Amino acid sequence: MSVQMQKRLFTVQEYHLMSEAGIFGNNERVELIEGEIIEMAAIGKRHAARVDRLANLFYEQVRKRAIIRVQNPICLNDKSEPQPDIALVKPRADFYEESLPNSENIWLLVEVADTTIDYDRDVKIPNYAGSGIQEVWLWDLEANCLEVYRLPTAYGYSFMQKFEGGKIVSPLAFPDFFVSIDLILSWGD
């Protein structure tokens, strides 16, 4: 007779209690995805540089219209509190001190991926869609392209478009803000 093993999944509240109790080290990078505590990959120089450049670009263009969060948590539901590389969220006087941004507050999420591309594409992006995040950009540093996901459903995004060199894209929330794929993906290459 075989025994079926069950995972012990956690809620956001339990995750916060563990953090407050010191279960995670000060420099330990973890996030909660669908009830599982996931150790995040180390951030390499190339990844960090792209995130910083994107954050600067967003800051220059939308800083008076959005709060730009860099590698800070968002709340998707009671079992997921990921830390996307960049989140453009609706302005709020408390800067989300009282509660984290959720799908109603988020205009755009950006994930920058090199070694984590499969995890971001197959786990995080469907999780974002299921939570109703309207738009997600996945910067694939290995393939040197941008994947834009829009029109969320419970099962994933119903629209995905790839942008490669020579193309320009604008976030849905800021159609007057143009991002050059060449500008972002060719820096430092």
PDB file of C-alpha atoms in Angstrom:
ATOM      1  CA  MET A   1       0.000   0.000   0.000  1.00  0.00           C
ATOM      2  CA  SER A   2       1.428   3.384  -0.938  1.00  0.00           C
ATOM      3  CA  VAL A   3       0.980   6.495   1.111  1.00  0.00           C
ATOM      4  CA  GLN A   4       0.217   9.723  -0.683  1.00  0.00           C
ATOM      5  CA  MET A   5       2.347  12.540   0.679  1.00  0.00           C
ATOM      6  CA  GLN A   6       0.637  15.863   1.280  1.00  0.00           C
ATOM      7  CA  LYS A   7       2.323  19.243   1.099  1.00  0.00           C
ATOM      8  CA  ARG A   8       1.786  21.663   3.946  1.00  0.00           C
ATOM      9  CA  LEU A   9       0.796  24.915   2.288  1.00  0.00           C
ATOM     10  CA  PHE A  10       0.913  28.251   4.073  1.00  0.00           C
ATOM     11  CA  THR A  11      -1.269  31.340   4.041  1.00  0.00           C
ATOM     12  CA  VAL A  12       0.072  34.866   3.708  1.00  0.00           C
ATOM     13  CA  GLN A  13      -0.715  35.401   7.397  1.00  0.00           C
ATOM     14  CA  GLU A  14       1.305  32.320   8.426  1.00  0.00           C
ATOM     15  CA  TYR A  15       4.130  33.405   6.116  1.00  0.00           C
ATOM     16  CA  HIS A  16       4.257  36.817   7.838  1.00  0.00           C
ATOM     17  CA  LEU A  17       4.226  35.191  11.286  1.00  0.00           C
ATOM     18  CA  MET A  18       7.179  32.996  10.283  1.00  0.00           C
ATOM     19  CA  SER A  19       9.068  36.060   9.088  1.00  0.00           C
ATOM     20  CA  GLU A  20       8.315  37.963  12.307  1.00  0.00           C
ATOM     21  CA  ALA A  21       9.469  34.932  14.340  1.00  0.00           C
ATOM     22  CA  GLY A  22      12.841  35.039  12.573  1.00  0.00           C
ATOM     23  CA  ILE A  23      12.465  31.743  10.717  1.00  0.00           C
ATOM     24  CA  PHE A  24      13.936  33.330   7.608  1.00  0.00           C
ATOM     25  CA  GLY A  25      17.420  34.817   7.799  1.00  0.00           C
ATOM     26  CA  ASN A  26      17.888  38.561   7.316  1.00  0.00           C
ATOM     27  CA  ASN A  27      19.415  38.100   3.877  1.00  0.00           C
ATOM     28  CA  GLU A  28      17.259  35.147   2.859  1.00  0.00           C
ATOM     29  CA  ARG A  29      15.236  35.916  -0.259  1.00  0.00           C
ATOM     30  CA  VAL A  30      11.945  34.022  -0.276  1.00  0.00           C
ATOM     31  CA  GLU A  31       8.461  34.559  -1.622  1.00  0.00           C
ATOM     32  CA  LEU A  32       5.133  32.795  -1.139  1.00  0.00           C
ATOM     33  CA  ILE A  33       3.647  31.294  -4.313  1.00  0.00           C
ATOM     34  CA  GLU A  34       0.417  29.300  -4.093  1.00  0.00           C
ATOM     35  CA  GLY A  35       1.104  28.451  -0.456  1.00  0.00           C
ATOM     36  CA  GLU A  36       4.688  27.292  -1.008  1.00  0.00           C
ATOM     37  CA  ILE A  37       7.684  29.177   0.313  1.00  0.00           C
ATOM     38  CA  ILE A  38      10.070  29.513  -2.617  1.00  0.00           C
ATOM     39  CA  GLU A  39      13.721  30.445  -2.282  1.00  0.00           C
ATOM     40  CA  MET A  40      14.418  33.092  -4.884  1.00  0.00           C
ATOM     41  CA  ALA A  41      17.394  32.804  -7.217  1.00  0.00           C
ATOM     42  CA  ALA A  42      20.413  34.995  -6.600  1.00  0.00           C
ATOM     43  CA  ILE A  43      20.382  38.189  -8.619  1.00  0.00           C
ATOM     44  CA  GLY A  44      23.283  38.386 -11.059  1.00  0.00           C
ATOM     45  CA  LYS A  45      24.898  41.576 -12.333  1.00  0.00           C
ATOM     46  CA  ARG A  46      23.158  41.456 -15.715  1.00  0.00           C
ATOM     47  CA  HIS A  47      19.728  40.910 -14.161  1.00  0.00           C
ATOM     48  CA  ALA A  48      20.278  43.651 -11.575  1.00  0.00           C
ATOM     49  CA  ALA A  49      21.467  46.128 -14.202  1.00  0.00           C
ATOM     50  CA  ARG A  50      18.388  45.527 -16.393  1.00  0.00           C
ATOM     51  CA  VAL A  51      16.043  45.959 -13.426  1.00  0.00           C
ATOM     52  CA  ASP A  52      17.779  49.181 -12.400  1.00  0.00           C
ATOM     53  CA  ARG A  53      17.684  50.559 -15.950  1.00  0.00           C
ATOM     54  CA  LEU A  54      14.001  49.703 -16.330  1.00  0.00           C
ATOM     55  CA  ALA A  55      13.210  51.270 -12.960  1.00  0.00           C
ATOM     56  CA  ASN A  56      15.023  54.454 -14.011  1.00  0.00           C
ATOM     57  CA  LEU A  57      13.175  54.517 -17.323  1.00  0.00           C
ATOM     58  CA  PHE A  58       9.800  54.060 -15.585  1.00  0.00           C
ATOM     59  CA  TYR A  59      10.724  56.689 -13.022  1.00  0.00           C
ATOM     60  CA  GLU A  60      11.551  59.218 -15.748  1.00  0.00           C
ATOM     61  CA  GLN A  61       8.277  58.598 -17.571  1.00  0.00           C
ATOM     62  CA  VAL A  62       5.559  57.793 -15.019  1.00  0.00           C
ATOM     63  CA  ARG A  63       6.777  58.849 -11.576  1.00  0.00           C
ATOM     64  CA  LYS A  64       3.992  61.386 -11.114  1.00  0.00           C
ATOM     65  CA  ARG A  65       1.333  58.917 -12.241  1.00  0.00           C
ATOM     66  CA  ALA A  66       2.443  55.699 -10.530  1.00  0.00           C
ATOM     67  CA  ILE A  67       4.455  54.317  -7.652  1.00  0.00           C
ATOM     68  CA  ILE A  68       7.362  52.265  -8.984  1.00  0.00           C
ATOM     69  CA  ARG A  69       8.082  49.316  -6.682  1.00  0.00           C
ATOM     70  CA  VAL A  70      11.337  47.424  -7.225  1.00  0.00           C
ATOM     71  CA  GLN A  71      11.564  43.835  -5.928  1.00  0.00           C
ATOM     72  CA  ASN A  72       8.937  44.516  -3.263  1.00  0.00           C
ATOM     73  CA  PRO A  73       6.059  42.201  -2.366  1.00  0.00           C
ATOM     74  CA  ILE A  74       2.550  42.372  -3.735  1.00  0.00           C
ATOM     75  CA  CYS A  75      -0.476  40.419  -2.521  1.00  0.00           C
ATOM     76  CA  LEU A  76      -2.257  38.264  -5.086  1.00  0.00           C
ATOM     77  CA  ASN A  77      -4.488  36.282  -2.726  1.00  0.00           C
ATOM     78  CA  ASP A  78      -4.382  34.503   0.643  1.00  0.00           C
ATOM     79  CA  LYS A  79      -1.680  32.096  -0.617  1.00  0.00           C
ATOM     80  CA  SER A  80       0.582  34.194  -2.839  1.00  0.00           C
ATOM     81  CA  GLU A  81       2.845  37.126  -2.040  1.00  0.00           C
ATOM     82  CA  PRO A  82       5.441  37.288  -4.828  1.00  0.00           C
ATOM     83  CA  GLN A  83       8.137  39.903  -5.298  1.00  0.00           C
ATOM     84  CA  PRO A  84       8.165  40.909  -8.975  1.00  0.00           C
ATOM     85  CA  ASP A  85      11.179  42.786 -10.250  1.00  0.00           C
ATOM     86  CA  ILE A  86       9.095  45.902 -10.951  1.00  0.00           C
ATOM     87  CA  ALA A  87       5.495  46.828 -10.225  1.00  0.00           C
ATOM     88  CA  LEU A  88       3.808  49.997 -11.440  1.00  0.00           C
ATOM     89  CA  VAL A  89       0.987  50.611  -8.990  1.00  0.00           C
ATOM     90  CA  LYS A  90      -1.671  53.248  -8.475  1.00  0.00           C
ATOM     91  CA  PRO A  91      -0.551  56.131  -6.261  1.00  0.00           C
ATOM     92  CA  ARG A  92      -1.653  55.982  -2.660  1.00  0.00           C
ATOM     93  CA  ALA A  93      -0.848  58.448   0.135  1.00  0.00           C
ATOM     94  CA  ASP A  94       0.517  55.741   2.454  1.00  0.00           C
ATOM     95  CA  PHE A  95       2.683  54.139  -0.279  1.00  0.00           C
ATOM     96  CA  TYR A  96       1.066  50.795   0.653  1.00  0.00           C
ATOM     97  CA  GLU A  97       2.262  50.800   4.242  1.00  0.00           C
ATOM     98  CA  GLU A  98      -1.158  49.683   5.505  1.00  0.00           C
ATOM     99  CA  SER A  99      -1.639  46.915   2.936  1.00  0.00           C
ATOM    100  CA  LEU A 100       0.306  45.616  -0.047  1.00  0.00           C
ATOM    101  CA  PRO A 101      -0.785  46.353  -3.610  1.00  0.00           C
ATOM    102  CA  ASN A 102      -3.184  43.804  -5.055  1.00  0.00           C
ATOM    103  CA  SER A 103      -4.639  43.219  -8.512  1.00  0.00           C
ATOM    104  CA  GLU A 104      -6.916  46.260  -8.198  1.00  0.00           C
ATOM    105  CA  ASN A 105      -3.916  48.524  -7.562  1.00  0.00           C
ATOM    106  CA  ILE A 106      -1.435  47.095 -10.071  1.00  0.00           C
ATOM    107  CA  TRP A 107      -1.087  48.507 -13.574  1.00  0.00           C
ATOM    108  CA  LEU A 108       1.952  46.539 -14.734  1.00  0.00           C
ATOM    109  CA  LEU A 109       4.279  43.850 -13.402  1.00  0.00           C
ATOM    110  CA  VAL A 110       7.710  43.225 -14.893  1.00  0.00           C
ATOM    111  CA  GLU A 111       9.815  40.106 -14.402  1.00  0.00           C
ATOM    112  CA  VAL A 112      13.385  40.064 -15.706  1.00  0.00           C
ATOM    113  CA  ALA A 113      14.634  36.521 -16.239  1.00  0.00           C
ATOM    114  CA  ASP A 114      17.744  34.721 -17.273  1.00  0.00           C
ATOM    115  CA  THR A 115      18.100  31.546 -15.184  1.00  0.00           C
ATOM    116  CA  THR A 116      14.481  31.599 -13.921  1.00  0.00           C
ATOM    117  CA  ILE A 117      12.679  31.968 -17.260  1.00  0.00           C
ATOM    118  CA  ASP A 118      10.799  28.652 -17.080  1.00  0.00           C
ATOM    119  CA  TYR A 119       9.636  29.263 -13.505  1.00  0.00           C
ATOM    120  CA  ASP A 120       8.548  32.815 -14.297  1.00  0.00           C
ATOM    121  CA  ARG A 121       6.715  31.753 -17.462  1.00  0.00           C
ATOM    122  CA  ASP A 122       5.133  28.538 -16.161  1.00  0.00           C
ATOM    123  CA  VAL A 123       4.387  29.394 -12.518  1.00  0.00           C
ATOM    124  CA  LYS A 124       4.463  33.110 -11.762  1.00  0.00           C
ATOM    125  CA  ILE A 125       2.773  34.447 -14.892  1.00  0.00           C
ATOM    126  CA  PRO A 126      -0.244  32.073 -14.664  1.00  0.00           C
ATOM    127  CA  ASN A 127      -0.476  33.016 -10.979  1.00  0.00           C
ATOM    128  CA  TYR A 128      -0.588  36.696 -11.944  1.00  0.00           C
ATOM    129  CA  ALA A 129      -3.289  35.981 -14.536  1.00  0.00           C
ATOM    130  CA  GLY A 130      -5.406  34.013 -12.073  1.00  0.00           C
ATOM    131  CA  SER A 131      -5.277  36.991  -9.737  1.00  0.00           C
ATOM    132  CA  GLY A 132      -6.450  39.401 -12.438  1.00  0.00           C
ATOM    133  CA  ILE A 133      -3.235  41.360 -13.058  1.00  0.00           C
ATOM    134  CA  GLN A 134      -4.011  43.159 -16.322  1.00  0.00           C
ATOM    135  CA  GLU A 135      -0.520  43.201 -17.825  1.00  0.00           C
ATOM    136  CA  VAL A 136       2.807  41.452 -17.239  1.00  0.00           C
ATOM    137  CA  TRP A 137       6.073  41.916 -19.102  1.00  0.00           C
ATOM    138  CA  LEU A 138       8.640  39.124 -19.079  1.00  0.00           C
ATOM    139  CA  TRP A 139      12.093  40.293 -20.195  1.00  0.00           C
ATOM    140  CA  ASP A 140      13.854  37.130 -21.413  1.00  0.00           C
ATOM    141  CA  LEU A 141      17.542  37.983 -21.257  1.00  0.00           C
ATOM    142  CA  GLU A 142      18.660  34.687 -22.819  1.00  0.00           C
ATOM    143  CA  ALA A 143      16.385  34.938 -25.894  1.00  0.00           C
ATOM    144  CA  ASN A 144      16.858  38.722 -25.969  1.00  0.00           C
ATOM    145  CA  CYS A 145      13.145  39.499 -26.234  1.00  0.00           C
ATOM    146  CA  LEU A 146      10.182  40.851 -24.317  1.00  0.00           C
ATOM    147  CA  GLU A 147       7.006  38.803 -23.829  1.00  0.00           C
ATOM    148  CA  VAL A 148       3.931  40.920 -23.121  1.00  0.00           C
ATOM    149  CA  TYR A 149       0.975  39.191 -21.442  1.00  0.00           C
ATOM    150  CA  ARG A 150      -2.493  40.764 -21.414  1.00  0.00           C
ATOM    151  CA  LEU A 151      -6.155  39.778 -20.956  1.00  0.00           C
ATOM    152  CA  PRO A 152      -5.991  37.612 -17.820  1.00  0.00           C
ATOM    153  CA  THR A 153      -8.236  34.602 -17.277  1.00  0.00           C
ATOM    154  CA  ALA A 154      -8.376  32.058 -14.453  1.00  0.00           C
ATOM    155  CA  TYR A 155      -6.162  29.776 -16.587  1.00  0.00           C
ATOM    156  CA  GLY A 156      -3.562  32.221 -17.876  1.00  0.00           C
ATOM    157  CA  TYR A 157      -3.350  35.145 -20.242  1.00  0.00           C
ATOM    158  CA  SER A 158      -5.336  34.962 -23.457  1.00  0.00           C
ATOM    159  CA  PHE A 159      -2.968  37.324 -25.262  1.00  0.00           C
ATOM    160  CA  MET A 160       0.830  37.100 -25.489  1.00  0.00           C
ATOM    161  CA  GLN A 161       3.044  38.953 -27.912  1.00  0.00           C
ATOM    162  CA  LYS A 162       6.826  38.794 -28.320  1.00  0.00           C
ATOM    163  CA  PHE A 163       8.818  41.901 -29.074  1.00  0.00           C
ATOM    164  CA  GLU A 164      12.361  41.701 -30.405  1.00  0.00           C
ATOM    165  CA  GLY A 165      14.917  44.221 -31.621  1.00  0.00           C
ATOM    166  CA  GLY A 166      13.634  47.282 -33.430  1.00  0.00           C
ATOM    167  CA  LYS A 167      10.206  47.186 -31.744  1.00  0.00           C
ATOM    168  CA  ILE A 168       8.501  49.615 -29.382  1.00  0.00           C
ATOM    169  CA  VAL A 169       5.896  48.755 -26.736  1.00  0.00           C
ATOM    170  CA  SER A 170       3.699  50.783 -24.392  1.00  0.00           C
ATOM    171  CA  PRO A 171       2.022  49.666 -21.171  1.00  0.00           C
ATOM    172  CA  LEU A 172      -1.781  49.558 -21.368  1.00  0.00           C
ATOM    173  CA  ALA A 173      -2.046  51.987 -18.450  1.00  0.00           C
ATOM    174  CA  PHE A 174       0.340  54.484 -20.076  1.00  0.00           C
ATOM    175  CA  PRO A 175      -0.151  54.405 -23.870  1.00  0.00           C
ATOM    176  CA  ASP A 176       1.841  57.631 -24.226  1.00  0.00           C
ATOM    177  CA  PHE A 177       4.951  55.977 -22.742  1.00  0.00           C
ATOM    178  CA  PHE A 178       7.045  54.161 -25.363  1.00  0.00           C
ATOM    179  CA  VAL A 179       9.708  51.598 -24.464  1.00  0.00           C
ATOM    180  CA  SER A 180      12.327  50.642 -27.037  1.00  0.00           C
ATOM    181  CA  ILE A 181      13.211  46.942 -26.925  1.00  0.00           C
ATOM    182  CA  ASP A 182      16.683  47.748 -28.307  1.00  0.00           C
ATOM    183  CA  LEU A 183      17.307  50.277 -25.553  1.00  0.00           C
ATOM    184  CA  ILE A 184      16.585  47.783 -22.768  1.00  0.00           C
ATOM    185  CA  LEU A 185      17.897  44.514 -24.152  1.00  0.00           C
ATOM    186  CA  SER A 186      21.110  45.737 -25.753  1.00  0.00           C
ATOM    187  CA  TRP A 187      22.521  47.627 -22.778  1.00  0.00           C
ATOM    188  CA  GLY A 188      25.832  46.157 -21.802  1.00  0.00           C
ATOM    189  CA  ASP A 189      25.822  43.445 -24.494  1.00  0.00           C
TER     190      ASP A 189
END
